[in-house]
Amino acid sequence: MARAGLSAERLTRAGAELADEAGFDQVTVSALARRFDVKVASLYSHVRNSQDLRTRIALLALEEMADRASDALAGRAGKDALRALADVYRDYAREHPGRYAAAQLRLDPSTAATSAGVRHAQMTRAVLRGYDLAEPDQTHAVRLLGSVFHGYVSLELGGGFSHSAPDTQETWTRILDALDTVLRDWPPAT
């Protein structure tokens, strides 16, 4: 019989909290069992294994970020939309570093196809419609934005910019201004 109060959703949320506190790489079924003061075996009726738990946390993080991005993008276009989307990723990563790391987990193709990752791609492409990019340039631009957002956020979270001036917010603003310029002046394919 399952311990009262435990469910896959509750374990996923607790795993997400653990990821934010200790790091996504520390999330295991054993660590969660210790958190709930139960035997590991009692969790297996809710999650298959640590990989299943980690996948559930990744899906939760993707969903949370997609919901935030959807709200932030409503009624925005062009540079304003670009900034809103970028800020969602940065703010989420700062508030939930473990969940943000979970969102980078490589999902199997069928899980990825039904995840909120699809919404992320759609919203990024919606932002790029304001820049009038055709394929394959739009796909190149999606990859550029993802690389810049994730790269900056990862370096910032890792303390890579904490040793020097100017303030990281100033740099972030300048980077987004530069991205806007690049997208407006996207070079033709050669």
XYZ file of C-alpha atoms in Angstrom:
190
model
C 0.000 0.000 0.000
C 1.315 3.451 -0.928
C 2.166 5.785 1.910
C -0.609 8.320 2.425
C 0.026 11.649 0.793
C 2.619 10.496 -1.716
C 1.879 10.820 -5.408
C 3.896 11.199 -8.567
C 3.029 14.910 -8.635
C 4.059 15.480 -5.020
C 7.313 13.605 -5.557
C 8.006 15.591 -8.738
C 7.479 18.893 -6.946
C 9.617 17.780 -4.016
C 12.291 16.644 -6.471
C 12.135 20.051 -8.155
C 12.609 21.756 -4.787
C 15.538 19.468 -4.046
C 17.039 20.327 -7.437
C 16.800 24.046 -6.645
C 18.364 23.549 -3.211
C 21.102 20.999 -3.921
C 21.455 20.853 -7.703
C 19.714 18.767 -10.336
C 22.507 16.203 -10.315
C 21.676 15.439 -6.660
C 18.091 14.395 -7.420
C 17.605 10.658 -6.948
C 14.845 8.438 -5.658
C 17.065 7.701 -2.639
C 17.478 11.392 -1.841
C 13.739 11.907 -2.116
C 13.050 8.924 0.152
C 15.316 10.500 2.777
C 13.415 13.774 2.405
C 10.105 12.037 3.094
C 11.615 9.697 5.682
C 10.371 6.612 3.840
C 11.984 3.554 2.338
C 13.063 3.875 -1.294
C 10.786 0.990 -2.267
C 7.711 2.968 -1.186
C 8.390 5.539 -3.915
C 8.481 3.016 -6.750
C 4.701 2.858 -6.934
C 4.815 6.524 -7.989
C 8.025 6.841 -10.037
C 9.862 4.070 -11.903
C 13.413 5.159 -11.037
C 15.652 8.207 -10.702
C 15.629 8.809 -14.466
C 11.821 8.846 -14.488
C 11.863 11.330 -11.594
C 14.396 13.540 -13.380
C 12.320 13.450 -16.574
C 9.215 14.467 -14.634
C 11.115 17.414 -13.132
C 12.322 18.429 -16.590
C 8.748 18.352 -17.904
C 7.559 20.414 -14.940
C 10.281 23.009 -15.534
C 9.515 23.242 -19.261
C 5.825 23.719 -18.453
C 6.490 26.399 -15.842
C 8.792 28.338 -18.170
C 6.362 28.039 -21.090
C 3.542 29.404 -18.945
C 5.702 32.348 -17.864
C 6.810 33.024 -21.434
C 3.245 32.906 -22.711
C 2.180 35.493 -20.147
C 5.229 37.682 -20.789
C 4.821 37.661 -24.577
C 1.129 38.545 -24.662
C 0.706 41.721 -26.690
C 4.418 42.197 -27.386
C 6.343 42.192 -30.661
C 9.819 42.870 -31.996
C 12.488 43.963 -29.537
C 9.980 44.135 -26.687
C 9.020 40.484 -27.241
C 12.664 39.438 -27.587
C 13.505 41.081 -24.264
C 10.449 39.551 -22.555
C 11.327 36.045 -23.737
C 14.973 36.401 -22.750
C 14.050 37.745 -19.318
C 11.745 34.780 -18.684
C 14.630 32.354 -19.158
C 17.066 34.403 -17.102
C 14.638 35.098 -14.266
C 13.484 31.480 -14.099
C 17.080 30.240 -13.997
C 17.915 32.633 -11.170
C 14.826 31.683 -9.162
C 14.986 27.951 -9.895
C 18.538 26.949 -10.847
C 17.910 23.235 -10.397
C 14.714 23.267 -12.401
C 16.408 25.306 -15.096
C 19.143 22.650 -15.268
C 16.419 19.997 -15.468
C 14.889 21.755 -18.466
C 18.138 21.048 -20.330
C 17.739 17.273 -19.839
C 17.766 15.407 -23.119
C 14.332 13.830 -23.549
C 13.510 10.875 -25.741
C 11.836 11.977 -29.007
C 8.290 10.932 -28.073
C 8.468 12.643 -24.666
C 9.995 15.764 -26.206
C 7.275 15.901 -28.861
C 4.549 16.028 -26.208
C 6.379 18.330 -23.795
C 6.108 22.080 -23.323
C 9.379 22.286 -25.257
C 7.167 22.461 -28.340
C 5.518 25.585 -26.921
C 8.959 27.125 -26.322
C 9.852 26.622 -29.968
C 6.521 28.040 -31.117
C 6.898 31.120 -28.926
C 10.463 31.709 -30.086
C 9.305 31.494 -33.697
C 6.459 33.880 -32.883
C 8.998 36.400 -31.567
C 11.036 35.951 -34.742
C 8.018 36.682 -36.972
C 8.539 40.276 -35.888
C 11.877 40.146 -37.701
C 10.490 38.707 -40.943
C 12.924 35.805 -41.228
C 12.190 33.009 -43.677
C 13.490 29.449 -43.407
C 16.200 28.324 -42.952
C 17.198 31.667 -41.398
C 14.443 31.397 -38.798
C 15.822 28.071 -37.581
C 19.331 29.543 -37.447
C 17.936 32.449 -35.401
C 16.112 30.088 -32.996
C 19.435 28.341 -32.390
C 21.243 31.648 -31.946
C 18.768 32.886 -29.338
C 18.802 29.594 -27.438
C 22.596 29.537 -27.430
C 22.949 33.117 -26.235
C 20.233 32.910 -23.579
C 21.454 29.592 -22.189
C 25.133 30.468 -22.456
C 24.782 33.773 -20.652
C 22.508 32.377 -17.957
C 24.799 29.385 -17.355
C 27.892 31.558 -17.057
C 26.102 34.009 -14.797
C 24.738 31.267 -12.514
C 28.194 29.728 -12.330
C 29.655 33.014 -11.080
C 31.533 33.678 -14.304
C 30.711 37.381 -14.294
C 30.875 38.084 -10.573
C 34.498 39.213 -10.516
C 34.327 42.350 -12.600
C 32.345 45.421 -13.574
C 30.064 46.381 -15.238
C 26.950 44.973 -13.634
C 25.570 41.853 -15.327
C 22.224 43.566 -15.964
C 23.994 46.183 -18.072
C 25.697 43.457 -20.096
C 22.418 41.541 -20.484
C 20.697 44.661 -21.821
C 23.540 45.303 -24.286
C 23.436 41.681 -25.475
C 19.688 41.882 -26.113
C 20.165 45.159 -27.995
C 22.844 43.479 -30.118
C 20.600 40.483 -30.805
C 17.815 42.812 -31.900
C 20.204 44.532 -34.313
C 21.461 41.198 -35.674
C 17.922 39.938 -36.218
C 16.811 43.152 -37.949
C 19.875 43.119 -40.220
C 20.072 39.336 -40.725
C 22.477 38.724 -43.576
C 21.173 36.992 -46.701
C 22.260 33.387 -47.206
C 25.381 33.013 -49.315
